[in-house]
Coordinates of C-alpha atoms and ligand atoms in Angstrom, one line a residue:
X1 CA 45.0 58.3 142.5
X2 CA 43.9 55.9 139.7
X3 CA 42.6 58.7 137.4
X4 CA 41.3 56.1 135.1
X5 CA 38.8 55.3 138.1
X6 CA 37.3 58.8 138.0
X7 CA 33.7 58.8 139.7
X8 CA 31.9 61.8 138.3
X9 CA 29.1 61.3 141.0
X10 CA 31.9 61.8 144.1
X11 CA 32.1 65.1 145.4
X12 CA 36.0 66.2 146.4
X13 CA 38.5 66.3 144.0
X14 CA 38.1 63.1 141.8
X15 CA 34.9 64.3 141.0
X16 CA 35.5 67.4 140.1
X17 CA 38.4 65.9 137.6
X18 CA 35.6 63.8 136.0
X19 CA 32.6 66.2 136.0
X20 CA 35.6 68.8 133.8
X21 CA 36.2 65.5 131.5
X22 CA 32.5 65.4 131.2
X23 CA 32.0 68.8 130.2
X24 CA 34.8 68.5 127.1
X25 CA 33.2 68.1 123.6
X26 CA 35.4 65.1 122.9
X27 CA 34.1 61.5 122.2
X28 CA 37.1 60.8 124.2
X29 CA 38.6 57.0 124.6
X30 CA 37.2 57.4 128.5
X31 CA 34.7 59.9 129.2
X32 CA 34.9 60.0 132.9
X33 CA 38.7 60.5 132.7
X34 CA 40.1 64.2 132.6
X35 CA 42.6 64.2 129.7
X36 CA 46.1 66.1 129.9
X37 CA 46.4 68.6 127.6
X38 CA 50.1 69.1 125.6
X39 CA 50.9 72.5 124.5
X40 CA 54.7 71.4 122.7
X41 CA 57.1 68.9 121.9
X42 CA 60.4 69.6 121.9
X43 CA 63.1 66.9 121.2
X44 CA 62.2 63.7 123.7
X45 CA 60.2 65.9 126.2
X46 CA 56.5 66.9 126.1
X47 CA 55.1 69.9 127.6
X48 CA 51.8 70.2 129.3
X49 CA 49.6 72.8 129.9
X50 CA 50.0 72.5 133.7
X51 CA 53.6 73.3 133.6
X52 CA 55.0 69.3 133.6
X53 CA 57.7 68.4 131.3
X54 CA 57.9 64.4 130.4
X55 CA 59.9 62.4 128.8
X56 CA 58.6 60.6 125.9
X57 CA 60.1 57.3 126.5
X58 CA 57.6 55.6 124.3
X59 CA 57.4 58.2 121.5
X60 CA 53.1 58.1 122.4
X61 CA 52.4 54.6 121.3
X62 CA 55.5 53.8 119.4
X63 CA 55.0 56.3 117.1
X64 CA 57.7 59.4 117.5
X65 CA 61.0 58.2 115.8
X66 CA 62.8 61.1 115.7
X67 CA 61.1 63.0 118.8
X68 CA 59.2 66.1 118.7
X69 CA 60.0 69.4 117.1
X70 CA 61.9 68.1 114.3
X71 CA 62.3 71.5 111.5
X72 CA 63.4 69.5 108.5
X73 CA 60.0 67.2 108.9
X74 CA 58.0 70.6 109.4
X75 CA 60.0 72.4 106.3
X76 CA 59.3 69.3 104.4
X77 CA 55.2 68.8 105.2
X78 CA 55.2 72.6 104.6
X79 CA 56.6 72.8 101.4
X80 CA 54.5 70.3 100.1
X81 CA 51.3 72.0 101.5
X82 CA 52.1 75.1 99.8
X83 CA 52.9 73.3 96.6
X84 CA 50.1 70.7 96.5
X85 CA 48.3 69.5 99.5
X86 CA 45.6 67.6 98.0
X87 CA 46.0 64.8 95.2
X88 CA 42.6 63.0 93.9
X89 CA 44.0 59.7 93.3
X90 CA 42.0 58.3 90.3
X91 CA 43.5 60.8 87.7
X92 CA 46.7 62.2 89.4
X93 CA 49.7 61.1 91.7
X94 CA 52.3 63.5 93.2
X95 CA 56.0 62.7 92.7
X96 CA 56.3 62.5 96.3
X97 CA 53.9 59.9 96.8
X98 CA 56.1 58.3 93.8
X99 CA 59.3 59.2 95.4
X100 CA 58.3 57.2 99.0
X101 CA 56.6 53.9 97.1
X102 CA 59.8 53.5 95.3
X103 CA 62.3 54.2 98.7
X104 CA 59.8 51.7 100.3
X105 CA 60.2 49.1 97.8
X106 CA 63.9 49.5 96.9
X107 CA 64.4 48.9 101.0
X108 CA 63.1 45.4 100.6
X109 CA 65.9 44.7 97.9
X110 CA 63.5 43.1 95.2
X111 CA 61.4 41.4 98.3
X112 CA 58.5 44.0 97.1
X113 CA 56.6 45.5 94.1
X114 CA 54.6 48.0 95.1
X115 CA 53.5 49.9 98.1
X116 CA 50.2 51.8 98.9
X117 CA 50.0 54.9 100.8
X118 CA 46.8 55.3 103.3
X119 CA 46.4 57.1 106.7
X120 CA 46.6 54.7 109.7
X121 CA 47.8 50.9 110.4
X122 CA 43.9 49.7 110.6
X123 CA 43.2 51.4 106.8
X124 CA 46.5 49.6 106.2
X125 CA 45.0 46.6 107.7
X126 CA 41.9 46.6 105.7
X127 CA 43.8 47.1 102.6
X128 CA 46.5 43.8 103.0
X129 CA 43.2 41.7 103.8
X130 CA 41.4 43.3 100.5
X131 CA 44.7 42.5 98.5
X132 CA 44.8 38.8 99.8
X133 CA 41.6 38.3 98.6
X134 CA 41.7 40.4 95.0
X135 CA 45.3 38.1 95.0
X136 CA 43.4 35.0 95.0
X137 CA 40.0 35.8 92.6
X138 CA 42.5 37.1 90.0
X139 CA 44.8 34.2 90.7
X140 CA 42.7 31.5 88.9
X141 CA 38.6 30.4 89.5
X142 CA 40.2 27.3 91.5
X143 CA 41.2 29.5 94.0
X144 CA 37.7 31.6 94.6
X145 CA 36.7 29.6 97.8
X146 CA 40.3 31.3 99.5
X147 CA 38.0 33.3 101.9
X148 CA 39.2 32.9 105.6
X149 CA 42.5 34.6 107.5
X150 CA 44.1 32.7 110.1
X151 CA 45.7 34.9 112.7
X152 CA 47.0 34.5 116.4
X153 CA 45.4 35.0 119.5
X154 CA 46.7 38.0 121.8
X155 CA 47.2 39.7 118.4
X156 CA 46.1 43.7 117.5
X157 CA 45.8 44.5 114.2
X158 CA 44.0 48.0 114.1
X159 CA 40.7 48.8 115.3
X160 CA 38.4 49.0 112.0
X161 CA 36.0 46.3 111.4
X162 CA 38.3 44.3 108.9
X163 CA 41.0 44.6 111.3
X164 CA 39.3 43.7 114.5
X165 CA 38.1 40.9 113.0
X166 CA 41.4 39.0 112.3
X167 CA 43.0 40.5 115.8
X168 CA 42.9 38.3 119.1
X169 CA 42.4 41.4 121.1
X170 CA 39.5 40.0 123.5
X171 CA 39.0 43.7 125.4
X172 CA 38.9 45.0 121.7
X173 CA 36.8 42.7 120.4
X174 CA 34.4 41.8 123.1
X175 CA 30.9 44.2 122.6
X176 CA 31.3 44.1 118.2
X177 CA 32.1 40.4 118.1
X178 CA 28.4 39.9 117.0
X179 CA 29.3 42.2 114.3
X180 CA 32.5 40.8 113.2
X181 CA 33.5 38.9 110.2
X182 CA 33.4 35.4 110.7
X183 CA 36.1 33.9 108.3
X184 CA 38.7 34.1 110.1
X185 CA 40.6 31.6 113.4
X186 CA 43.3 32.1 115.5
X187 CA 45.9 29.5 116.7
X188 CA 48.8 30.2 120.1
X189 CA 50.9 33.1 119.4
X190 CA 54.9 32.1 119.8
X191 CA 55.4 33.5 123.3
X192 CA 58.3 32.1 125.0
X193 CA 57.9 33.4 128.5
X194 CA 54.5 32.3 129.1
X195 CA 53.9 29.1 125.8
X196 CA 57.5 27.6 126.5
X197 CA 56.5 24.0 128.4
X198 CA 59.5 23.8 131.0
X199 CA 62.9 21.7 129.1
X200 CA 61.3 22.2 125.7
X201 CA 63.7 23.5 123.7
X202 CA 63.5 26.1 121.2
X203 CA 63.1 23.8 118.2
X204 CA 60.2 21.5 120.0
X205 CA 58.5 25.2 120.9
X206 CA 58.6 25.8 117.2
X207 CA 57.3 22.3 116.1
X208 CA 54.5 22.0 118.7
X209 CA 53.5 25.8 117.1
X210 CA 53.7 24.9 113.4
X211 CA 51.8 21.8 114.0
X212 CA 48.7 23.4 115.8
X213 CA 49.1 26.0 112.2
X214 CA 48.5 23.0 110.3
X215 CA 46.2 21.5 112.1
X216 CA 44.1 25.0 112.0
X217 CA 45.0 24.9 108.1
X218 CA 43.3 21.2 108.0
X219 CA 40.4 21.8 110.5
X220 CA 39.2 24.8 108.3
X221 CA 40.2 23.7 104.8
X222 CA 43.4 24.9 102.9
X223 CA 41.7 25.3 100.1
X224 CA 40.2 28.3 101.9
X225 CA 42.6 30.0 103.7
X226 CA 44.0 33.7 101.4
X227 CA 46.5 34.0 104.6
X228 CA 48.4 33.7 107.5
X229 CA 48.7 37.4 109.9
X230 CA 50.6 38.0 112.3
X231 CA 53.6 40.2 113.7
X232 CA 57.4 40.0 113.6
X233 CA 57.3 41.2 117.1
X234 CA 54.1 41.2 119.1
X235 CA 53.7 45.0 119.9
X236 CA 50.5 46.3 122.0
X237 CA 48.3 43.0 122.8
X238 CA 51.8 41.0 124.0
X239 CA 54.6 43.5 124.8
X240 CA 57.2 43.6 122.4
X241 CA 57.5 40.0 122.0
X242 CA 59.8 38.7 119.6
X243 CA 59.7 35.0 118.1
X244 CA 62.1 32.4 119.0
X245 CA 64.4 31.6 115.9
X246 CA 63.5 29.7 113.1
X247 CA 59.8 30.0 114.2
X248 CA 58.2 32.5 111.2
X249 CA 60.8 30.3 108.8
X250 CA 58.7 27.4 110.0
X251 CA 55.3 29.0 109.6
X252 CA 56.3 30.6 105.8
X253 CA 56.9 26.8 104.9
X254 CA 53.3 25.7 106.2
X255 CA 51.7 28.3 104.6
X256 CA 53.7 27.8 101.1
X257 CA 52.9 24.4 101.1
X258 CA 48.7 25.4 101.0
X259 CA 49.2 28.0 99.0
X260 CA 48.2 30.9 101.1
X261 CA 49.8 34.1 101.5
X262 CA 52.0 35.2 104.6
X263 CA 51.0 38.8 105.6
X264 CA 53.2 40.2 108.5
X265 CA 51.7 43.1 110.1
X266 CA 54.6 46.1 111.1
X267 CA 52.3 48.7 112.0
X268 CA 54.4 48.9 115.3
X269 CA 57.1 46.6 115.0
X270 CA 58.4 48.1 111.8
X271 CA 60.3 51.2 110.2
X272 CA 63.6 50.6 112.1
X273 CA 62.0 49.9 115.5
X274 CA 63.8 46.9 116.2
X275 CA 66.8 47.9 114.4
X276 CA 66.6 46.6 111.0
X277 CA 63.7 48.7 108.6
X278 CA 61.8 46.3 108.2
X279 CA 61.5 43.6 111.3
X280 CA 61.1 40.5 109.2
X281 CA 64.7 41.2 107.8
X282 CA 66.0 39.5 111.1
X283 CA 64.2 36.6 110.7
X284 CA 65.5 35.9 107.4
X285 CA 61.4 35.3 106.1
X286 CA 60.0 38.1 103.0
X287 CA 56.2 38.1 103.4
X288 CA 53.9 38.3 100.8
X289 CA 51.8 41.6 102.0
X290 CA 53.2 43.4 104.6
X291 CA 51.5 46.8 106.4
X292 CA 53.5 49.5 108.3
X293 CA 52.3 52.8 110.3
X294 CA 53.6 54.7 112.8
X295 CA 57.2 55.0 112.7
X296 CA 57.2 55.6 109.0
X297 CA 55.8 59.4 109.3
X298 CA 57.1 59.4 113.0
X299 CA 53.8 60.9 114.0
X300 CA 54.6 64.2 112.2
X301 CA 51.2 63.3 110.0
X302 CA 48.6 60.3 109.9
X303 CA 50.3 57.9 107.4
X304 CA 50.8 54.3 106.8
X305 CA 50.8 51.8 104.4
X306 CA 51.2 48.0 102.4
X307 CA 54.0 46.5 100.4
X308 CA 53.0 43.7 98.4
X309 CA 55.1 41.5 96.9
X310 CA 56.2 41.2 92.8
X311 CA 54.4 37.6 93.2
X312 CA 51.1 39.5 94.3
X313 CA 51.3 42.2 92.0
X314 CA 52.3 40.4 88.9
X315 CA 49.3 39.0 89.3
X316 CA 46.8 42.3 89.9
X317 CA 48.9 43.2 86.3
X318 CA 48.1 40.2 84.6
X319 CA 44.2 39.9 85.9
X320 CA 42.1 43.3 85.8
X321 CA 45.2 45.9 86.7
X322 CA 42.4 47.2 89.2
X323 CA 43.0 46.9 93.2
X324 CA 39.6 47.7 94.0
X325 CA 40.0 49.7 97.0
X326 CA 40.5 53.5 97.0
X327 CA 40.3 56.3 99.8
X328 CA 39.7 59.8 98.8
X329 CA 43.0 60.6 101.3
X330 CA 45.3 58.1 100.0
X331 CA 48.8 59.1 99.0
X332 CA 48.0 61.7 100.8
X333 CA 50.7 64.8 100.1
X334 CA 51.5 65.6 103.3
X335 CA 51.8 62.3 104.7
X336 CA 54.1 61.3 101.8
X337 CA 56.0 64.6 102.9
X338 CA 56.2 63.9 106.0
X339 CA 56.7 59.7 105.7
X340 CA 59.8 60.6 102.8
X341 CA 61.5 62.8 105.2
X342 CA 61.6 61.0 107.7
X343 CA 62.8 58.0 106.3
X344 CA 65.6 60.5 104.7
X345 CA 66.5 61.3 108.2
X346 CA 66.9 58.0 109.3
X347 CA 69.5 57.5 106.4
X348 CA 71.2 60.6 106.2
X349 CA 72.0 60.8 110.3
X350 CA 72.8 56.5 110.8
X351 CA 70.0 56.0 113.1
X352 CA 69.5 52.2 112.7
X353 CA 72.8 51.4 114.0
X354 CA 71.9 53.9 116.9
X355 CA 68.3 52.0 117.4
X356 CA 70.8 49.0 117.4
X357 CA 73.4 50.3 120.0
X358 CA 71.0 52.1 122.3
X359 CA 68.9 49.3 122.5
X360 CA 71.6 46.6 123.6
X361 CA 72.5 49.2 126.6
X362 CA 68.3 49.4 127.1
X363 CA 67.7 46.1 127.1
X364 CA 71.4 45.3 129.5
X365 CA 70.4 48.6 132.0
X366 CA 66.6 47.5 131.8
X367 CA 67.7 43.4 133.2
X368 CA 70.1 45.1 135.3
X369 CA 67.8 47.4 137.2
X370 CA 64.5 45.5 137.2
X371 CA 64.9 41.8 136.1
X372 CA 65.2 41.2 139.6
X373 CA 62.4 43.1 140.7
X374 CA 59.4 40.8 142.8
X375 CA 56.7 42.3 139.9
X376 CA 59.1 41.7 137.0
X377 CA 57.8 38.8 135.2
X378 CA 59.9 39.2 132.2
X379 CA 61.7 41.8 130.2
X380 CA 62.2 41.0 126.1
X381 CA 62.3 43.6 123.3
X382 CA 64.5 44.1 120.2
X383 CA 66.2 47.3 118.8
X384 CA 64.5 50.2 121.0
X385 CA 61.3 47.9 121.0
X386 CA 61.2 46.7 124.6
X387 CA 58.3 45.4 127.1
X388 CA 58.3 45.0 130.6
X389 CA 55.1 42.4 131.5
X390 CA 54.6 42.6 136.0
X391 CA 53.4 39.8 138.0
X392 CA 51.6 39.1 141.2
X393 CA 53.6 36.1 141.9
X394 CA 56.8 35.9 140.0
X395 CA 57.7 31.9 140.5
X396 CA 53.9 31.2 139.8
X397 CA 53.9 34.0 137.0
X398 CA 50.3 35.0 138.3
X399 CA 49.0 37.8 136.4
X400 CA 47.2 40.5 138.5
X401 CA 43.6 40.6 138.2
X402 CA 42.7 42.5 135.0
X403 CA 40.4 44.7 137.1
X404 CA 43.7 46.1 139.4
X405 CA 44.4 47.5 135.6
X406 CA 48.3 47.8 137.2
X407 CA 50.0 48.6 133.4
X408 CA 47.6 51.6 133.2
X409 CA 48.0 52.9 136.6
X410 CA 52.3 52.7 136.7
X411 CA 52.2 54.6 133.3
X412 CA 49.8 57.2 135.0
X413 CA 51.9 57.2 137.8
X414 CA 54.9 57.7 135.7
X415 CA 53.4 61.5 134.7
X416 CA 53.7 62.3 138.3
X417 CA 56.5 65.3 138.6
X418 CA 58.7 62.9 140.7
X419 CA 59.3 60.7 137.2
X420 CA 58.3 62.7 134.5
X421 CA 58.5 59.7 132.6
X422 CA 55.9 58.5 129.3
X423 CA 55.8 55.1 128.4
X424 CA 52.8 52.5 127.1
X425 CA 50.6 50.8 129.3
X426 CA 49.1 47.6 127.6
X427 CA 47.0 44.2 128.5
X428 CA 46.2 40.7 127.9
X429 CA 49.4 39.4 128.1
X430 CA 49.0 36.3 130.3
X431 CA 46.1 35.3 129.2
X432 CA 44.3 37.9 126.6
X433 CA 42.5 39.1 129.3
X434 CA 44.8 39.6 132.2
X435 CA 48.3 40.8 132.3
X436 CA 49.9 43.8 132.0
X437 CA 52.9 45.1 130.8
X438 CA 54.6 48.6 129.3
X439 CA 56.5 49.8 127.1
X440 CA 59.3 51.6 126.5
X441 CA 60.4 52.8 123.1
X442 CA 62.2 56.1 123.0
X443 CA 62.6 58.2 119.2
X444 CA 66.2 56.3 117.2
X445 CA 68.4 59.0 117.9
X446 CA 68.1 58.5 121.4
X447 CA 71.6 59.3 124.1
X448 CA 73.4 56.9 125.9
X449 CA 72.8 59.5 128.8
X450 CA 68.9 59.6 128.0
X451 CA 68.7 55.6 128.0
X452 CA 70.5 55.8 131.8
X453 CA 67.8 58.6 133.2
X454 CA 64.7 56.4 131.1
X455 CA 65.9 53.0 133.3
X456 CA 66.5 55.3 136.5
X457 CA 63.0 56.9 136.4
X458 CA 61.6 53.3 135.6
X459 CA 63.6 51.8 138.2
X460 CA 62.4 54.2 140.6
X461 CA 58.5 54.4 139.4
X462 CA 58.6 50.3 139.3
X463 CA 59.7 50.1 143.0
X464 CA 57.5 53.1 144.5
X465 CA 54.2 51.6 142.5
X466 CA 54.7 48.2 144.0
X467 CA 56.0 49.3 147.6
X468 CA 52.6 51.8 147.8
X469 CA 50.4 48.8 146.4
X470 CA 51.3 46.1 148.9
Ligands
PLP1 N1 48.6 46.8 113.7 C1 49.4 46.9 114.8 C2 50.4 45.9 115.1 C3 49.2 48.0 115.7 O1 50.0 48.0 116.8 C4 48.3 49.0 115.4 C5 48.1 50.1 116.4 O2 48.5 50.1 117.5 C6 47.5 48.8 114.3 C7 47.7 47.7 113.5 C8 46.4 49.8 114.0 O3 47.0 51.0 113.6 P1 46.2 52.4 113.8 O4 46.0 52.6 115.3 O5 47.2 53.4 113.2 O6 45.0 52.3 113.0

């Protein structure tokens, strides 16, 4: 049963589920659909009220880093309540919010100046595209006309109205698009399993890519471009994609040579996802403005932020000393609690090299098991960052059709007591409209025995989905 195809107006047991989902109080992300309710999380496994136990292979939507349950995280978000829990940020700031900027920007090793604390990856989002601009009007009067973002298609960059507006999420987009921002375009993202012409190498991929960037740059004006967006590693519109080398190297030089800024959005890709802290480190490219989310507080409170480089902020010093852009909640206490100690934990207890070593045996077990697999179009990832993207016809790479909605339905599937397994159900990745694709990216201090039982249940949910279907 395809709960997400709930019919509230069917009388047996489907529609009873959706007549209880109507009844909840909740503007819910899908009103017809009757939402499981978790009562604890303990380590990698969630509990839920109706007595199931899964395993959180995808830490929610890449979000858990450590798992759930985690005392030093609780210890340290308490202390801080009971000490301050509320800063108002135009007089006062709190030595922990002081204490994480200066961990965050030390991590870059001189690649950053400052860093700004806010409360999701869209408010971070809104805040990089607000510093790009402010960048530019303090910059010099010559530079006031910088007003457009260029972007890639099959992108996500958070769900606010700033942030839509410079995604390629079409489903996202689709009913505001008459109410989004029009400054800004989007050229091919760097995808080698579905933009790789056969015998092109990975050099000719690169230069076809940088030249349609240029191109864009030329067709809309350099002059007027603040900036170039995209992700290390495409996370929710793609599937974990990572570049082929020497691409983002490429696209820094294009957008150096018209001046505009090179804002790489981490909201999912960074923190130590793909091994590294920061995902840009493997690619050898610093950006400009950079946002993070998710992993940084490890979902133990809403937090997020923006690193901007010394370039940028030398230049906010210089001009007014005034970024223009303040949230009653940012800094927040408790997130900056929460954020600080988890990035403590990741140092104190080595988990990067674990996010490295784990994920090699993922990525080896996950090829292994499925690559193979009739449905298996392709399998890439990096760190414990990995995306598994199914097919109709694997020689043809025929998507299935977006209405089958086949990503949603194997993670739902994967709740069932037989797998017990969570992991990320996302589309758009053939075509930005069809294609679907999962996944899987367990908390860093994952087991070599838990990565075995996470491909097993995968294996085993992958072949019983697609035998059923046919
Ligand atoms: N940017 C990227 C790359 C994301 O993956 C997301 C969320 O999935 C966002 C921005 C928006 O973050 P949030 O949902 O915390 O607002």
């Amino acid at each position: 049963m395809v709960l997400r195809q709930l019919d509230p107006t069917r009388e047996d047991a489907v529609g009873q589920c959706a007549q209880a989902a109507r009844s909840s109080a909740v503007l819910h992300r899908d009103l017809n659909y009757d939402f499981l309710s978790l009562t604890e999380g303990k380590g990698n496994h969630l509990m839920l009220a109706d007595g199931r136990r899964v395993f959180d292979a995808s830490g929610g939507a890449s979000v858990g880093c450590l798992g759930w349950g985690n005392e030093r995280v609780a210890r340290a978000v308490m202390k801080q309540i009971m000490a301050i829990p509320y800063c108002s940020t135009v007089f006062y700031t709190t030595s922990v919010q002081e204490e994480l900027c200066r961990y965050l920007v030390d991590s870059t090793h001189g690649s950053m100046g400052r860093a700004y604390i806010v409360n999701s990856g869209s408010e971070a989002m809104e805040a990089a595209l607000k510093l790009a601009r402010q960048y530019f009007v303090e910059l010099s009067p010559a530079q006031h006309n910088r007003t457009r973002f260029i972007s890639r298609r099959q992108s996500y960059h958070g769900i606010t109205l700033g942030a839509l507006a410079v995604g390629g999420h079409e489903y996202r987009r689709a009913k505001f698009e008459p109410i989004l921002m029009k400054n800004s375009s989007r050229v091919s993202p760097c995808n080698p399993f579905r933009g790789k012409n056969p015998g092109e190498t990975d050099q000719e991929y690169v230069d076809r890519l940088v030249k349609e960037l240029d191109d864009e740059f030329q067709a809309v004006g350099p002059e007027t471009v603040c900036a170039f967006i995209a992700e290390p590693i495409v996370g929710a519109a793609l599937g974990c994609v990572p570049s082929v080398p020497g691409y983002f190297k490429a696209v820094q030089a294009v957008c150096r040579k018209y001046g505009a800024l090179l804002i790489f959005d981490e909201v999912m890709c960074g923190m130590g996802r793909t091994g590294t802290l920061h995902a840009w480190e493997q690619e050898g490219v610093a950006p400009d403005i950079q946002t993070f989310g998710k992993a940084l507080g490890g979902g133990y409170q809403p937090v997020a932020g923006v690193l901007a480089s010394r370039g940028v902020v030398n230049v906010l010093e210089r001009g007014s000393s005034v970024f223009v852009h303040g949230h009653t909640y940012q800094g927040h206490p408790a997130g900056c609690a929460a954020a600080l100690e988890v990035q403590k934990i990741i140092r104190d207890e080595n988990l990067l090299a674990n996010v490295r070593t784990m994920g090699e045996l993922l990525s080896k077990r996950l090829q292994e098991r499925l690559g193979a697999h009739p449905n298996v179009g392709n399998i890439r990832g990096r760190g414990l960052f990995w995306g598994i993207e199914f097919v109709a016809d694997k020689d043809k790479k025929e998507p299935f059709p977006a209405e089958d909605h086949v990503a949603m339905a194997i993670c739902e599937r994967g709740l069932a007591k037989e797998y017990s397994i969570g992991v990320y159900p996302g589309t758009g990745s053939a075509d930005g409209i069809r294609g679907d694709h999962i996944i899987v990216s367990p908390a860093y201090n994952v087991r070599k025995e838990e990565i075995e039982w996470i491909v097993d249940a995968l294996g085993r949910l992958v072949d019983d989905f697609f035998r059923i279907r046919h």
